[in-house]
Every structure is written in C-alpha cells, then in structure tokens.
PDB file of C-alpha atoms in Angstrom:
ATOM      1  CA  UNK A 217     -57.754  53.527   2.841  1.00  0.00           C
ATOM      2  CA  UNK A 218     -56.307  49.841   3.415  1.00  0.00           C
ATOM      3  CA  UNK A 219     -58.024  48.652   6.290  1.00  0.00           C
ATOM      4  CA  UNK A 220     -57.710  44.847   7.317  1.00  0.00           C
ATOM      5  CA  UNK A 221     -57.597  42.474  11.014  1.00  0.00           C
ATOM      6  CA  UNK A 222     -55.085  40.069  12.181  1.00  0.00           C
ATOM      7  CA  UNK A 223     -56.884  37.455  14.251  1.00  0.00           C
ATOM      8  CA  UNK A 224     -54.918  34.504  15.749  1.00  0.00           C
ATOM      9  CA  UNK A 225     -55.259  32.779  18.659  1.00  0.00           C
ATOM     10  CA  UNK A 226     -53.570  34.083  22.111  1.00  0.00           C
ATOM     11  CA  UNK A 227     -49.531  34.279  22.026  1.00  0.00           C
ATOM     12  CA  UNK A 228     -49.672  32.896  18.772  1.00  0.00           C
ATOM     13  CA  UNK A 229     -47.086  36.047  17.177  1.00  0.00           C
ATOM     14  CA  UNK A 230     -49.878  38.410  16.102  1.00  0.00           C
ATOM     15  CA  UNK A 231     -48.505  41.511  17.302  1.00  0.00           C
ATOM     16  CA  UNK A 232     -45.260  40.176  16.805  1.00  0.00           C
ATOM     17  CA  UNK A 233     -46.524  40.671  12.937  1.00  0.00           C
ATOM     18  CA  UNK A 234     -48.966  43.861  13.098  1.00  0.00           C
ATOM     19  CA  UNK A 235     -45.978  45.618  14.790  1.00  0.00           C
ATOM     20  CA  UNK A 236     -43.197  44.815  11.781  1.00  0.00           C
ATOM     21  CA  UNK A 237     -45.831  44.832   8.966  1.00  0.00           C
ATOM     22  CA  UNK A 238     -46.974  48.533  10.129  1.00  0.00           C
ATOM     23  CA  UNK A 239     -43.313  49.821  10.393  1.00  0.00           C
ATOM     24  CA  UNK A 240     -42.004  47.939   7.006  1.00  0.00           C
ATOM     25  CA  UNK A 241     -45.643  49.852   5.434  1.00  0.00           C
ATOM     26  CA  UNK A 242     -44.213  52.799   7.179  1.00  0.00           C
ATOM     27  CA  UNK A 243     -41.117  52.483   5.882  1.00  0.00           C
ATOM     28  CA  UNK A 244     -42.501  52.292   3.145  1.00  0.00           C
ATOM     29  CA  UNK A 245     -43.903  55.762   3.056  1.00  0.00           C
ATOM     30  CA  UNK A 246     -47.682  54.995   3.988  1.00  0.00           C
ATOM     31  CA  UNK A 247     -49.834  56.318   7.224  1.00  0.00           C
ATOM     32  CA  UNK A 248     -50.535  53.964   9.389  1.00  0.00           C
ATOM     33  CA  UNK A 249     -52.735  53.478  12.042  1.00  0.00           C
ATOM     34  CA  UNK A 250     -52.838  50.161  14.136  1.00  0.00           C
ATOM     35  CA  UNK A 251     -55.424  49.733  16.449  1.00  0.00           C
ATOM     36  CA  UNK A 252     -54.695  47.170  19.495  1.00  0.00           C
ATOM     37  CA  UNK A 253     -58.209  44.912  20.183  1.00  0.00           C
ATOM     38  CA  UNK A 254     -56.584  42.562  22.617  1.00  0.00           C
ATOM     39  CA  UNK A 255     -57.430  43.721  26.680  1.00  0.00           C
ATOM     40  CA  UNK A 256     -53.221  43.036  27.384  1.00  0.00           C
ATOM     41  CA  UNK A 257     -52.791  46.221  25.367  1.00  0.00           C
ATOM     42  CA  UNK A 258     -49.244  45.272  23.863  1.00  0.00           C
ATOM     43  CA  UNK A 259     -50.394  45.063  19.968  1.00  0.00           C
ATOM     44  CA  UNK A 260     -48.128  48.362  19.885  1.00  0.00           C
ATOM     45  CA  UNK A 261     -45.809  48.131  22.340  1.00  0.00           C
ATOM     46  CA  UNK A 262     -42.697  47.250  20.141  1.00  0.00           C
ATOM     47  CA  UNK A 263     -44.066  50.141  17.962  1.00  0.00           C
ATOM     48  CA  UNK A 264     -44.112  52.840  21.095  1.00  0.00           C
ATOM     49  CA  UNK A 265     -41.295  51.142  23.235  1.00  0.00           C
ATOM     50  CA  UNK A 266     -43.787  49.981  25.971  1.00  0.00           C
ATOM     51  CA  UNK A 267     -47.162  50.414  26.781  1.00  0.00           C
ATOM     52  CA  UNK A 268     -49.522  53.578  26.329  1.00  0.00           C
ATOM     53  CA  UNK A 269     -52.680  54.431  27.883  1.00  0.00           C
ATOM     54  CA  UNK A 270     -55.951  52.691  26.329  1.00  0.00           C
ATOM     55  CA  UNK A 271     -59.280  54.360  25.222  1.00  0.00           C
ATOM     56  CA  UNK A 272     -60.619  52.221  28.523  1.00  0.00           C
ATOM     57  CA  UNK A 273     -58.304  53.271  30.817  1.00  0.00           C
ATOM     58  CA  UNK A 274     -59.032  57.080  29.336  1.00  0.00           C
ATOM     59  CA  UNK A 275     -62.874  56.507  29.517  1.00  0.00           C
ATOM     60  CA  UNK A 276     -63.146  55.864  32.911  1.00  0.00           C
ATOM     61  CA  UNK A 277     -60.258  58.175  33.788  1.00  0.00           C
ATOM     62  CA  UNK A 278     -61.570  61.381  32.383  1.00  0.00           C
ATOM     63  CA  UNK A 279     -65.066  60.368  30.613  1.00  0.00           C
ATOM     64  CA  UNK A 280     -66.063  60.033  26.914  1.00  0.00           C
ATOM     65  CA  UNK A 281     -67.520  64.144  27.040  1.00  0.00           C
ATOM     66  CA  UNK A 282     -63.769  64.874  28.067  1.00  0.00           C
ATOM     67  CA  UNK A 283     -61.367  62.670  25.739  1.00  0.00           C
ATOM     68  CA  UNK A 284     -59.716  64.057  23.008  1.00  0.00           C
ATOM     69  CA  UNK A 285     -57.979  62.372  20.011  1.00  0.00           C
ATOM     70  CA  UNK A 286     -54.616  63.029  21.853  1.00  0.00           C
ATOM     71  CA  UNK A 287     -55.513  61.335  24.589  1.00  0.00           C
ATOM     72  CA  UNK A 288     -55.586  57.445  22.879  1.00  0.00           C
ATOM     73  CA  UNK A 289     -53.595  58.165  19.589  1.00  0.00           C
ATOM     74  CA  UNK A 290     -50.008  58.212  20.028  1.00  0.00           C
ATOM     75  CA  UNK A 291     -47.594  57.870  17.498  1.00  0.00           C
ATOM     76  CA  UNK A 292     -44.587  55.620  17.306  1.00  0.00           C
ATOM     77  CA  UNK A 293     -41.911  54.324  15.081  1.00  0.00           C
ATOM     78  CA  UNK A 294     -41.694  55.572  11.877  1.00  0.00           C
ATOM     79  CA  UNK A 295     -44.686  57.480  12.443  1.00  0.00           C
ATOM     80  CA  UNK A 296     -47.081  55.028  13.408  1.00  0.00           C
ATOM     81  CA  UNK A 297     -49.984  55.877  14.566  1.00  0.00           C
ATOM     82  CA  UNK A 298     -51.264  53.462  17.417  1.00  0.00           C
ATOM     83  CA  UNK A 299     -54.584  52.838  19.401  1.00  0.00           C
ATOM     84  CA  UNK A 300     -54.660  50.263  22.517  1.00  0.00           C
ATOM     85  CA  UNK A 301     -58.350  49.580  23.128  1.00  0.00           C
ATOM     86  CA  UNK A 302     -57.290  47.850  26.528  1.00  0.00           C
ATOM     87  CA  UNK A 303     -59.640  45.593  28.643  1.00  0.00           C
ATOM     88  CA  UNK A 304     -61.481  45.446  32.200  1.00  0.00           C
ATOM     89  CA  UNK A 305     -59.848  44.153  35.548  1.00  0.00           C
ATOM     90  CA  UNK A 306     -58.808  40.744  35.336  1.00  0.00           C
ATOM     91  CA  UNK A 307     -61.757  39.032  36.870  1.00  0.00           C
ATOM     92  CA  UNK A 308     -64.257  42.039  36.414  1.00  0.00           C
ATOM     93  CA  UNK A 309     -66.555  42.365  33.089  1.00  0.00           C
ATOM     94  CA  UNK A 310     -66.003  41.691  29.673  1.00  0.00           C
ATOM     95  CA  UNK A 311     -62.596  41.895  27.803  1.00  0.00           C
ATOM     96  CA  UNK A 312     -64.930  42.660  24.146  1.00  0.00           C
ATOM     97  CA  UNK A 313     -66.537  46.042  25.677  1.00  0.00           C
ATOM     98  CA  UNK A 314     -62.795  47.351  25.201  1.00  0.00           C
ATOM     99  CA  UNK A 315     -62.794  46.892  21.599  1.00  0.00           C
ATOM    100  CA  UNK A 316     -66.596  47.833  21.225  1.00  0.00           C
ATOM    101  CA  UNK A 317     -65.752  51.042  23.304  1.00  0.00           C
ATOM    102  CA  UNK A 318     -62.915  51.752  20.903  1.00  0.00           C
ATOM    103  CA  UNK A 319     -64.387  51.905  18.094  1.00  0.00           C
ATOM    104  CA  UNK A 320     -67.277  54.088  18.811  1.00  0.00           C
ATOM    105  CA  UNK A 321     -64.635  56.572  20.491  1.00  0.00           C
ATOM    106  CA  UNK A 322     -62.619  56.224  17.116  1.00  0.00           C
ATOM    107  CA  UNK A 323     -66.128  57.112  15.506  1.00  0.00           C
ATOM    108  CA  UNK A 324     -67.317  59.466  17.723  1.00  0.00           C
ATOM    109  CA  UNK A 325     -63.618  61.473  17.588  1.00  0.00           C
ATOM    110  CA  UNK A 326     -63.650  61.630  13.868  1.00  0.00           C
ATOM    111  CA  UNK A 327     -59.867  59.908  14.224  1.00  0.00           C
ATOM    112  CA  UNK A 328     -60.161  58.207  10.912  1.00  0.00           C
ATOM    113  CA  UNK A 329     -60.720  61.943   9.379  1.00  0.00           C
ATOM    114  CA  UNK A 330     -58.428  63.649  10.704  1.00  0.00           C
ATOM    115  CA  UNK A 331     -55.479  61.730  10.900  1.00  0.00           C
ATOM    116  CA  UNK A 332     -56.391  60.121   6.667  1.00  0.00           C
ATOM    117  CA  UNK A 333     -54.426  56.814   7.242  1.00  0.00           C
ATOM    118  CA  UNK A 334     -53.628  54.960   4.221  1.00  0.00           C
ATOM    119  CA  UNK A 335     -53.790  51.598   6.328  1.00  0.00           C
ATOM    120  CA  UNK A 336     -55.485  50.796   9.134  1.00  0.00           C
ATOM    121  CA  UNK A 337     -54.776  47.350  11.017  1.00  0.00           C
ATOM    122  CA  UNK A 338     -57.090  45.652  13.473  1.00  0.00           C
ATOM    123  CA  UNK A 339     -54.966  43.579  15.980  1.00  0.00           C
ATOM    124  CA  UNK A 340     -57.537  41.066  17.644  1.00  0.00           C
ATOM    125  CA  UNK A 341     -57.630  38.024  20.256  1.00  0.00           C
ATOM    126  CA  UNK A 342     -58.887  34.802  18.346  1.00  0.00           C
ATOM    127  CA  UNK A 343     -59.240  32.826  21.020  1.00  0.00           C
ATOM    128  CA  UNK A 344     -62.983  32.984  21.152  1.00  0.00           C
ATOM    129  CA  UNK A 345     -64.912  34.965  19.008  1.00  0.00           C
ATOM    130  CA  UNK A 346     -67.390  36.680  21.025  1.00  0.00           C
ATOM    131  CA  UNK A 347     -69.315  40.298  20.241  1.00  0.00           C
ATOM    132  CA  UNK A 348     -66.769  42.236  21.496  1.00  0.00           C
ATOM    133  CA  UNK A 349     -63.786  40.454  19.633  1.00  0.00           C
ATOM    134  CA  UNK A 350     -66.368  40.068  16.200  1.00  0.00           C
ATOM    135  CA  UNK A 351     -66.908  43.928  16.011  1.00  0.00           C
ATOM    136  CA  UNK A 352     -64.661  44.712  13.352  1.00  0.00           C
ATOM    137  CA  UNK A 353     -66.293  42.165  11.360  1.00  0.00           C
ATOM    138  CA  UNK A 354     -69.697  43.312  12.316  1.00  0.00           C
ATOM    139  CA  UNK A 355     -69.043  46.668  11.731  1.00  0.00           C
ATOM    140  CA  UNK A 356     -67.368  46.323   8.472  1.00  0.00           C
ATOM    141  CA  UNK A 357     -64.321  48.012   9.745  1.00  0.00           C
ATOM    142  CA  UNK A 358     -61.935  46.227   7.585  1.00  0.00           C
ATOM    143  CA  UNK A 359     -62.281  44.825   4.411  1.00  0.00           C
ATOM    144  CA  UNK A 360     -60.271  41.550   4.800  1.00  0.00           C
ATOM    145  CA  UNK A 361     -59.137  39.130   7.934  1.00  0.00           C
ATOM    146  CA  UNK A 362     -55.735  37.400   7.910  1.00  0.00           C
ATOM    147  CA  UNK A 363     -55.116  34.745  10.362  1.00  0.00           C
ATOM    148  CA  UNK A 364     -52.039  33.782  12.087  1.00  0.00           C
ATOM    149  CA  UNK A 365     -51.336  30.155  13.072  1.00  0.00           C
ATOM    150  CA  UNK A 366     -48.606  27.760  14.083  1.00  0.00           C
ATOM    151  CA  UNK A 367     -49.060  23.951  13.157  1.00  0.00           C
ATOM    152  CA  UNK A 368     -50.201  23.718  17.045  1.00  0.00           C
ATOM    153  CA  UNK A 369     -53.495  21.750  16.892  1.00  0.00           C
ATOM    154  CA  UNK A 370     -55.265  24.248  19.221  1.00  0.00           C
ATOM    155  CA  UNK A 371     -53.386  27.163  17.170  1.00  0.00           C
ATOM    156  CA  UNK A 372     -55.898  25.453  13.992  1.00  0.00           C
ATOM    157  CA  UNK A 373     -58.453  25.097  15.867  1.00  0.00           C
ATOM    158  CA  UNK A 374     -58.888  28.804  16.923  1.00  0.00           C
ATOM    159  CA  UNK A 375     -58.101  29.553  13.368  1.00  0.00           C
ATOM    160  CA  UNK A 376     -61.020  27.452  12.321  1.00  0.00           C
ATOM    161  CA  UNK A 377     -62.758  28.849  14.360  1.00  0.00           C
ATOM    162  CA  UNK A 378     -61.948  32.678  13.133  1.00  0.00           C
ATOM    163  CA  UNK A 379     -63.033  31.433   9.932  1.00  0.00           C
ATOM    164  CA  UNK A 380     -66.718  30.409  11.313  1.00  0.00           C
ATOM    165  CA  UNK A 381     -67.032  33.646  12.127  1.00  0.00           C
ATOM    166  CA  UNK A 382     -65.940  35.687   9.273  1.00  0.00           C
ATOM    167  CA  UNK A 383     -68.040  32.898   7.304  1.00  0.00           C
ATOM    168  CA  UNK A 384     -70.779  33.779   9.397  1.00  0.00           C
ATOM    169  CA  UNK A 385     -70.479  37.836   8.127  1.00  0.00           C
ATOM    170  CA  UNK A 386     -68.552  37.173   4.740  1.00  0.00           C
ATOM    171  CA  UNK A 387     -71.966  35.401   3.691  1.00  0.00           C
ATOM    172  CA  UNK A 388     -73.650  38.904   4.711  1.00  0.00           C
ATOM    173  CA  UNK A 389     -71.321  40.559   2.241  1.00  0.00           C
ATOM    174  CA  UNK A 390     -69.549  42.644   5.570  1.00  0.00           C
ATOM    175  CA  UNK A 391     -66.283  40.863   4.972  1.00  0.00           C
ATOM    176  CA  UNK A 392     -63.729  37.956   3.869  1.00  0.00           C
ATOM    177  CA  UNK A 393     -60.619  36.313   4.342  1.00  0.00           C
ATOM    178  CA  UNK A 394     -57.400  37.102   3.060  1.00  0.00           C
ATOM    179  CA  UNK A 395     -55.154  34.287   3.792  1.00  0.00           C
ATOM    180  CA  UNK A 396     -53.147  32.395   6.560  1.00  0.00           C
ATOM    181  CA  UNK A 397     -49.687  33.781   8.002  1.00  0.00           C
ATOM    182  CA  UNK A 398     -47.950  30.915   8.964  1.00  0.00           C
ATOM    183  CA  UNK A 399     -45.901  31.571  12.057  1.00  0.00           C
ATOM    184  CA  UNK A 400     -43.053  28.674  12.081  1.00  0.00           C
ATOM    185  CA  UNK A 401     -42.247  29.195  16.242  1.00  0.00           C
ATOM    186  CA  UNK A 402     -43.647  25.991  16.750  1.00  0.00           C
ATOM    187  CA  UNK A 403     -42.497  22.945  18.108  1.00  0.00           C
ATOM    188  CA  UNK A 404     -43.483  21.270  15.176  1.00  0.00           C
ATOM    189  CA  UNK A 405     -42.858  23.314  11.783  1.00  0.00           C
ATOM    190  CA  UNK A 406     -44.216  21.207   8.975  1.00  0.00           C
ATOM    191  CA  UNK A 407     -45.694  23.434   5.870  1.00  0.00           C
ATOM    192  CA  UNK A 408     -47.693  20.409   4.678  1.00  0.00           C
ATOM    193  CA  UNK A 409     -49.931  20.775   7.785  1.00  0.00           C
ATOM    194  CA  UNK A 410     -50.204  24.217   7.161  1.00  0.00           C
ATOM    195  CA  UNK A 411     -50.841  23.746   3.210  1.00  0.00           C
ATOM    196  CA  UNK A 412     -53.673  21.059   3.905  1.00  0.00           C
ATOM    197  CA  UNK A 413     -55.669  23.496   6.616  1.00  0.00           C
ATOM    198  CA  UNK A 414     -55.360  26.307   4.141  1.00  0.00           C
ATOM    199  CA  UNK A 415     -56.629  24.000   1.249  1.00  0.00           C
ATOM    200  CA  UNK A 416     -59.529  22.617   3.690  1.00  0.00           C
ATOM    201  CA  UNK A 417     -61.196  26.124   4.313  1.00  0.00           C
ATOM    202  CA  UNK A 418     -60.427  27.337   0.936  1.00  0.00           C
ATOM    203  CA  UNK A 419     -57.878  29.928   1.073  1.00  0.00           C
ATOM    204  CA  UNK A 420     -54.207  30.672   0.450  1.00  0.00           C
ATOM    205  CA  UNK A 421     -51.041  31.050   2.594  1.00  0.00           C
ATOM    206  CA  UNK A 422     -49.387  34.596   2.719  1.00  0.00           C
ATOM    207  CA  UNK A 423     -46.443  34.309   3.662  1.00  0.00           C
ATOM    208  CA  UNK A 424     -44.226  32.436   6.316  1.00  0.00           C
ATOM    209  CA  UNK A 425     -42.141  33.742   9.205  1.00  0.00           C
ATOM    210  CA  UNK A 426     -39.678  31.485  10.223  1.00  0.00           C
ATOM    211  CA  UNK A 427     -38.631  31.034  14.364  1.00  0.00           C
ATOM    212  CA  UNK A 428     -35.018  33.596  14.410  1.00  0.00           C
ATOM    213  CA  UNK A 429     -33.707  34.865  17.553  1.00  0.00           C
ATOM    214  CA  UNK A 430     -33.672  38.739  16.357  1.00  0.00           C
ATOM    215  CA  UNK A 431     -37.439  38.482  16.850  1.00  0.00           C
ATOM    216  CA  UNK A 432     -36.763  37.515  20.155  1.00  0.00           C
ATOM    217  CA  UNK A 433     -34.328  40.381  20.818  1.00  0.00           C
ATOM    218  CA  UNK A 434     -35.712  42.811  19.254  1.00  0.00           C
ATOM    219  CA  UNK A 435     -39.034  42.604  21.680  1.00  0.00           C
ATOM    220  CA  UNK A 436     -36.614  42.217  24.424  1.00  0.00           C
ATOM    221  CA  UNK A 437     -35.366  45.781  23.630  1.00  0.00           C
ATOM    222  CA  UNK A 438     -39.319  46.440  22.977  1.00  0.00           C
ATOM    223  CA  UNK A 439     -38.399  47.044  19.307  1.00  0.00           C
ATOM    224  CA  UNK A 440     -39.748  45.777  16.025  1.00  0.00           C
ATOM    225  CA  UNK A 441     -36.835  43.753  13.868  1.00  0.00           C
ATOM    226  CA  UNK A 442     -37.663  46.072  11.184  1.00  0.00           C
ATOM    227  CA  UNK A 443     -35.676  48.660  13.682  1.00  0.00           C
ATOM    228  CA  UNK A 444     -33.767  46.866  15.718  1.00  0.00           C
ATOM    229  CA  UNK A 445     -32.156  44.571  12.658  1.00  0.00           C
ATOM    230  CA  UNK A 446     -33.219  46.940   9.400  1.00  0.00           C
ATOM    231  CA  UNK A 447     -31.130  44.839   7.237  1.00  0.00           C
ATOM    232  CA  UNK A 448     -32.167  41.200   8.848  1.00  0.00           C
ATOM    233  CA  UNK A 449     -33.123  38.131   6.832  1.00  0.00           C
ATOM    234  CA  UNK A 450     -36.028  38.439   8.984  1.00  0.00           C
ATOM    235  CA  UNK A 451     -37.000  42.215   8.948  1.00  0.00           C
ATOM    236  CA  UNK A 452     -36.787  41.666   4.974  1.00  0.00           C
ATOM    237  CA  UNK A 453     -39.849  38.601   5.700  1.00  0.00           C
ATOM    238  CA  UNK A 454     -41.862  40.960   7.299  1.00  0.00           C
ATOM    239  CA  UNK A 455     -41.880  43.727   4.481  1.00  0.00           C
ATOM    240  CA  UNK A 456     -42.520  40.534   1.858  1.00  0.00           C
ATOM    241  CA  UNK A 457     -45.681  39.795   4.036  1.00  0.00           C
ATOM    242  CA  UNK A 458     -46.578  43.257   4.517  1.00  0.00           C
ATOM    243  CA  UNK A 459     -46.343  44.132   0.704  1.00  0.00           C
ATOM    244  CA  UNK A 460     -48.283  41.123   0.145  1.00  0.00           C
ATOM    245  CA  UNK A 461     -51.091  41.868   2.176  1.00  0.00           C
ATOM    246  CA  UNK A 462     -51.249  45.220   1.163  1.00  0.00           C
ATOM    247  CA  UNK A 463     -51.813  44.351  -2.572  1.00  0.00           C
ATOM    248  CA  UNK A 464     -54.027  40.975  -1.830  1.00  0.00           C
ATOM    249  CA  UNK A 465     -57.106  41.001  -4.058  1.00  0.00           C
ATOM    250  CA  UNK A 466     -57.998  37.230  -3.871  1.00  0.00           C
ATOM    251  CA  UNK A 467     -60.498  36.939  -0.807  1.00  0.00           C
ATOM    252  CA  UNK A 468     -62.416  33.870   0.235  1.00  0.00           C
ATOM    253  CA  UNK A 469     -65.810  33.258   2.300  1.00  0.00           C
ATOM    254  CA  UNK A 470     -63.920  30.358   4.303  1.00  0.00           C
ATOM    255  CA  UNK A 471     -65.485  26.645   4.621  1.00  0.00           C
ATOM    256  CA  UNK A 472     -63.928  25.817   8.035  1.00  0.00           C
ATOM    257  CA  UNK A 473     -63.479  22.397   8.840  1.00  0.00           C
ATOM    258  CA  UNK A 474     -65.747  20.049  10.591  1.00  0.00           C
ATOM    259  CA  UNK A 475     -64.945  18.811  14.257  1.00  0.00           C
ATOM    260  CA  UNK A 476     -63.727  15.229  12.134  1.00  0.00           C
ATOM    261  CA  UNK A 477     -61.257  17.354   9.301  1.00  0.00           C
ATOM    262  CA  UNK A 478     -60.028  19.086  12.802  1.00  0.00           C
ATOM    263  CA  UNK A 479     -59.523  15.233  14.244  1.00  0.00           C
ATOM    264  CA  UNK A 480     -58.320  14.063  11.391  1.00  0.00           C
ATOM    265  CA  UNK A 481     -55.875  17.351  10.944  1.00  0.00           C
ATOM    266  CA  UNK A 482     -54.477  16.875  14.485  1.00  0.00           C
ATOM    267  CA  UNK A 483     -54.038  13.272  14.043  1.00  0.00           C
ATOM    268  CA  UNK A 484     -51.651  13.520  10.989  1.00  0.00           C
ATOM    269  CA  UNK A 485     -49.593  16.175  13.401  1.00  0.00           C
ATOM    270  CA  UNK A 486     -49.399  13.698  15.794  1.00  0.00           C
ATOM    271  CA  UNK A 487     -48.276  11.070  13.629  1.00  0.00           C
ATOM    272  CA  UNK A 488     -45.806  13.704  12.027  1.00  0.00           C
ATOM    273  CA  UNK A 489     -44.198  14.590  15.622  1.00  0.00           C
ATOM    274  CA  UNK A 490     -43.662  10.766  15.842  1.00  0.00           C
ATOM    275  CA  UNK A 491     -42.063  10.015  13.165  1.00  0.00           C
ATOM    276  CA  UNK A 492     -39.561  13.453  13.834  1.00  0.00           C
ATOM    277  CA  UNK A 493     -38.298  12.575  17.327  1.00  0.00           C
ATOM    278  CA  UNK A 494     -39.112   8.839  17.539  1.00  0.00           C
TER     279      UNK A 494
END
C-alpha cells in the first residue's frame, strides 16, 4: 500500500492535484482511496461531482456505535474511493478534531482492510500545523509528505513551515518528505525561486503544473481535467506527477529555513516582480 499527504497552504491547488493525481493512478489501474483532512470538505469534490457527507457530519448525525463504512466511503471517478473528514461550525471548536475523528473511524471500521487500496492520499490544510492537521504525521499514516507551493512568499512560508513539522517527526523516524509540487498559478511564476527554496530545505522538485484554463473549467463542471480534457497538455502533467510520486524513493528530513533565508527568499521575489512589470 502507497500511502502519502499533500500539505500546502490554504487555496494553494492541493486538491486541485490530489483529485487528478488519484484519477490519472486510477486510470492507471490502481485502488485508490483519498482521504479529505481539510474542514471545507472539497478535497474530493471534482472526484464525486460535489460534495459528500463527512465522517463529522455522520458522527454526530447517527453516532460512532451506528456508522458503517458506507456511510463516509463513497466512490467516485474511475473508482475512487473518497473520505471527507469535514470540520466543526465555523466559529465553534476545532477544525483538527475532524481529521483526528477520521482516522480513528477509518481505524475503528477496518476501511483500510476491507476496501485493500493500493494508494492512499492524505489531503491536508498547511496553513498551521496544529494536532489535528499533524495526525497523519503523528500517526505514521503515510510514509512520505509532498508539499504544494506557488512562488507567493506566504505560499513558502507555510511550506516552511510544513517542513518544521515533518522535521519535527521525520527525526522520530515516523516520516519524511518527498518533494515540492510547484503550482505555477501565481502572479509571479519564476522556477528559480522555487529551485532555491527546494535547495534551502534540502529536497527536490516533483514536478510543475503550469496556470491553463482547462483546470479552471474542468472544476467549474466539478470535474478533474483528467476527465473533463483526457487528452489535455495538462491532464498528461498530472499523470507525469502522479507517476512520479508514486515511484519516489529519495526522501529527505527537511532543514527549513530560518526567519532571515525566509527574508532573504521574499526579498529576491520582490526584487524579481520589479524588475518584470517595472
């Protein structure tokens, strides 16, 4: 079993990625179960063409003595299995219980044994790494953490600080890091940024997905590109970065960069953004 967790900061395209990569790995002919760790519960959306009910919604709906597996696994394209974990009221408790909640129902339901995924994917919020959001990484759920990021300086800065945290465990032998998925929908799309960061915390870029307006329809539809443009430029990025990910071997403890190599990183964005549309 494959298992592995896309972290990335809020908006930042990471179900936009765990959606494609689990179809194109699909599509490929392998089980797959994603598992949605972010309280908006749309990691799967494009996967199950809208929303489906989470394992917190379902707890406090029927009660953990009362939910079955068929009541928080659904499957989707290509086959997909898919798990929202969900999140409190806005306003009311802590969005982390959902994912800690989720995985002891995944436990406690035997779902990894009875449905024998080949991959599993972790889809989780990197905006702050709290207990909740750290649980697969506590837990040893996956064996490896890829992070997406733009060259947005606070895009960096919640990958760095991903990588304090999975430096944290890694150095407990629980887990490591993978690589970087550079997501080019930023304002400012400059690979050099991207190649010194990755170089600074001592890991290695996985792949690339360019800014394309099929992305952009296809979630309007609610539809990965893999299905909504099969034979896309694009959809053929997302199997590359799939594939790639799915073989990795090479896997890092991270040395995230100090508050001045994050000042010092920002500054030479700043000074690339002037020189571009000065």
């Amino acid at each position: 079993m494959r298992k592995f967790c896309i972290y990335g900061k809020g908006g930042i395209g990471k179900s936009t990625n765990v959606g494609n990569m689990a179809a194109a790995l699909a599509e490929d002919g392998k089980k797959v179960l994603v598992v949605g760790c972010d309280p908006k519960a749309d990691s799967t959306r494009t996967l199950m063409h809208g929303k489906i009910n989470t394992v917190l919604d379902t707890f406090r709906d029927k009660g953990p003595e009362y939910m079955k597996i068929e009541d928080i696994v659904y499957e989707g394209f290509n086959g997909v299995y898919c798990v929202e974990s969900g999140g409190p009221e806005p306003g009311v408790g802590c969005a982390g219980r959902g994912v800690i909640t989720a995985v002891d129902m995944l436990d406690r339901l035997g779902v990894y044994d009875e449905l024998k995924p080949d991959v599993v994917m972790y889809d989780i919020l990197g905006d702050v790494v709290c207990g909740g959001f750290a649980m697969p990484l506590q837990k040893r759920l996956a064996e490896d953490v890829y992070i997406v990021t733009t060259c947005d300086p606070m895009a960096i800065y919640a990958a760095n600080n991903i990588c304090k945290g999975i430096q944290r465990y890694g150095n407990r032998g629980k887990i490591a890091l993978g690589g970087i998925i550079y997501n080019g929908r930023s304002v400012v799309d400059e690979p050099e940024i991207i190649d010194k960061f990755v170089q600074g915390i001592n890991t290695q870029v996985m792949g690339k997905i360019p800014m394309s307006n099929i992305i952009t329809k296809a979630e309007l539809r609610k539809q990965t590109t893999i299905e909504y443009a099969p034979d896309s430029e694009i959809a053929n990025k997302f199997r590359e970065l799939a594939n790639a990910i799915y073989e990795n071997k090479k896997t890092t403890i991270p040395t995230p960069l100090s508050e001045q190599g994050l000042d010092d990183l920002t500054e030479s964005i700043e000074e690339l953004v002037r020189k571009k549309y000065e």
